[in-house]
Short mmCIF file of C-alpha atoms and ligand atoms in Angstrom, two decimals:
data_model
loop_
_atom_site.label_atom_id
_atom_site.label_comp_id
_atom_site.label_asym_id
_atom_site.label_seq_id
_atom_site.Cartn_x
_atom_site.Cartn_y
_atom_site.Cartn_z
CA MET A 26 13.54 11.11 1.61
CA ASN A 27 15.06 8.55 3.94
CA GLU A 28 14.65 10.04 7.39
CA LYS A 29 12.10 8.20 9.51
CA VAL A 30 8.74 9.81 10.19
CA GLU A 31 7.57 9.23 13.74
CA LYS A 32 4.26 10.56 15.01
CA SER A 33 1.95 9.77 17.89
CA ASP A 34 -1.38 8.06 17.29
CA ALA A 35 -3.07 11.39 18.01
CA GLU A 36 -0.99 13.10 15.33
CA TRP A 37 -1.71 10.35 12.78
CA GLN A 38 -5.40 10.56 13.59
CA GLU A 39 -5.26 14.28 12.92
CA GLN A 40 -3.50 13.83 9.55
CA LEU A 41 -5.29 10.77 8.17
CA SER A 42 -8.92 10.01 7.40
CA PRO A 43 -10.57 7.42 9.69
CA GLU A 44 -10.23 4.80 6.91
CA GLN A 45 -6.56 5.64 6.35
CA PHE A 46 -5.86 5.53 10.08
CA TYR A 47 -7.54 2.13 10.40
CA VAL A 48 -5.58 0.61 7.51
CA CYS A 49 -2.19 2.34 7.91
CA ARG A 50 -1.86 2.51 11.68
CA GLN A 51 -4.10 -0.34 12.89
CA HIS A 52 -3.17 -2.88 10.25
CA GLY A 53 -6.68 -2.90 8.81
CA THR A 54 -7.87 -4.01 5.38
CA GLU A 55 -10.38 -2.13 3.26
CA ARG A 56 -13.13 -4.26 1.73
CA ALA A 57 -12.39 -5.49 -1.80
CA PHE A 58 -13.76 -3.36 -4.65
CA THR A 59 -14.42 -0.41 -2.30
CA GLY A 60 -11.16 1.55 -2.37
CA LYS A 61 -10.54 4.49 -4.66
CA TYR A 62 -7.67 2.94 -6.65
CA TRP A 63 -8.52 -0.71 -7.45
CA ASP A 64 -10.04 0.41 -10.79
CA HIS A 65 -7.90 3.51 -11.29
CA HIS A 66 -5.95 3.76 -14.55
CA GLU A 67 -4.28 7.19 -14.71
CA LYS A 68 -0.53 7.48 -15.25
CA GLY A 69 1.48 8.59 -12.27
CA VAL A 70 2.97 7.62 -8.96
CA TYR A 71 1.27 6.17 -5.91
CA ARG A 72 2.82 7.60 -2.76
CA CYS A 73 2.58 6.53 0.85
CA ALA A 74 -0.53 8.08 2.41
CA GLY A 75 1.40 8.53 5.64
CA CYS A 76 4.67 10.16 4.57
CA GLY A 77 4.49 10.78 0.81
CA ALA A 78 7.33 8.42 -0.17
CA PRO A 79 6.95 7.19 -3.79
CA LEU A 80 5.93 3.52 -3.58
CA PHE A 81 4.51 2.31 -6.91
CA SER A 82 4.30 3.53 -10.50
CA SER A 83 1.15 3.18 -12.58
CA ALA A 84 3.43 1.44 -15.12
CA THR A 85 3.60 -1.65 -12.85
CA LYS A 86 -0.10 -1.66 -11.91
CA TYR A 87 -2.24 -4.45 -13.31
CA ASP A 88 -5.74 -5.84 -12.88
CA SER A 89 -5.43 -8.84 -10.56
CA GLY A 90 -9.19 -9.23 -10.20
CA SER A 91 -8.78 -9.04 -6.40
CA GLY A 92 -10.53 -5.71 -5.87
CA TRP A 93 -7.38 -4.10 -4.47
CA PRO A 94 -4.77 -2.06 -6.34
CA SER A 95 -2.15 -4.58 -7.50
CA PHE A 96 1.40 -3.99 -8.67
CA TYR A 97 4.12 -6.38 -9.79
CA GLN A 98 7.01 -4.23 -8.60
CA PRO A 99 7.67 -1.29 -6.24
CA GLU A 100 9.49 1.86 -7.31
CA PRO A 101 13.29 1.31 -7.19
CA THR A 102 13.67 3.67 -4.23
CA ALA A 103 10.46 2.68 -2.42
CA PRO A 104 11.05 2.22 1.31
CA ILE A 105 9.07 -1.00 1.47
CA ALA A 106 9.80 -3.55 4.20
CA GLU A 107 8.27 -6.96 4.85
CA THR A 108 7.16 -8.89 7.93
CA VAL A 109 5.69 -12.35 8.37
CA ASP A 110 1.96 -12.10 9.10
CA ARG A 111 0.49 -15.18 10.79
CA SER A 112 -2.98 -13.75 11.42
CA TYR A 113 -6.24 -15.43 10.37
CA GLY A 114 -4.60 -18.89 10.26
CA MET A 115 -2.50 -17.99 7.21
CA VAL A 116 1.16 -17.23 6.68
CA ARG A 117 1.44 -14.15 4.52
CA THR A 118 4.10 -11.56 3.80
CA GLU A 119 2.95 -8.19 5.07
CA VAL A 120 4.40 -5.05 3.46
CA HIS A 121 4.70 -1.65 5.11
CA CYS A 122 6.39 1.69 4.59
CA ASP A 123 9.74 1.52 6.33
CA ARG A 124 9.85 5.30 6.57
CA CYS A 125 6.65 5.96 8.54
CA GLY A 126 5.54 2.44 9.47
CA ALA A 127 2.26 2.56 7.53
CA HIS A 128 0.76 -0.85 6.79
CA LEU A 129 0.30 -1.18 3.04
CA GLY A 130 -0.95 -4.70 2.31
CA HIS A 131 0.64 -8.03 1.41
CA VAL A 132 2.86 -9.46 -1.32
CA PHE A 133 2.05 -12.83 -2.89
CA PRO A 134 4.07 -15.04 -5.29
CA ASP A 135 1.30 -15.25 -7.90
CA GLY A 136 1.87 -12.07 -9.90
CA PRO A 137 2.74 -11.56 -13.56
CA GLN A 138 6.21 -11.50 -15.08
CA PRO A 139 8.82 -10.10 -14.94
CA THR A 140 8.75 -10.45 -11.13
CA GLY A 141 6.03 -13.04 -10.51
CA LEU A 142 4.97 -10.92 -7.53
CA ARG A 143 1.61 -9.42 -6.63
CA TYR A 144 1.75 -6.46 -4.29
CA CYS A 145 -1.84 -6.34 -3.03
CA ILE A 146 -2.16 -2.87 -1.55
CA ASN A 147 -4.95 -1.01 0.20
CA SER A 148 -6.10 2.13 -1.61
CA ALA A 149 -6.26 3.79 1.80
CA SER A 150 -2.49 3.43 2.15
CA LEU A 151 -1.86 5.24 -1.14
CA ASP A 152 -2.02 8.81 -2.37
CA PHE A 153 -1.94 9.10 -6.18
CA LYS A 154 -0.20 11.97 -7.95
CA ASP A 155 -0.56 12.20 -11.73
CA GLN A 156 2.42 12.91 -13.95
FE1 FE B 226 5.28 6.11 4.64
#
């Protein structure tokens, strides 16, 4: 599952819900405490809403109190890439799916051990599959 997925905006709009399109393709952010996964506790794998690549396991999900699904570590094979995001007068590390380009959220250095990282991810970028 390494080949790139390239689609036109029209094709993404066809495949994704309006909320998913806004977050994944237009770099949007869902409002805190509104997404379907911030308070979701089933065991399984969260896949990219755009291309289905496995991104995060429920085993690394934790309650950050932020209102967004939070993970301390991606899946070992997750195609996650980072960019520097200087929007809104902040310098943050944006994370996206390197396979289909979907915006996922941001990663911050204030997470729990063992990584000390907090992957703050939009529910709209994820598609949960139970085990
Ligand atoms: Fe993807």
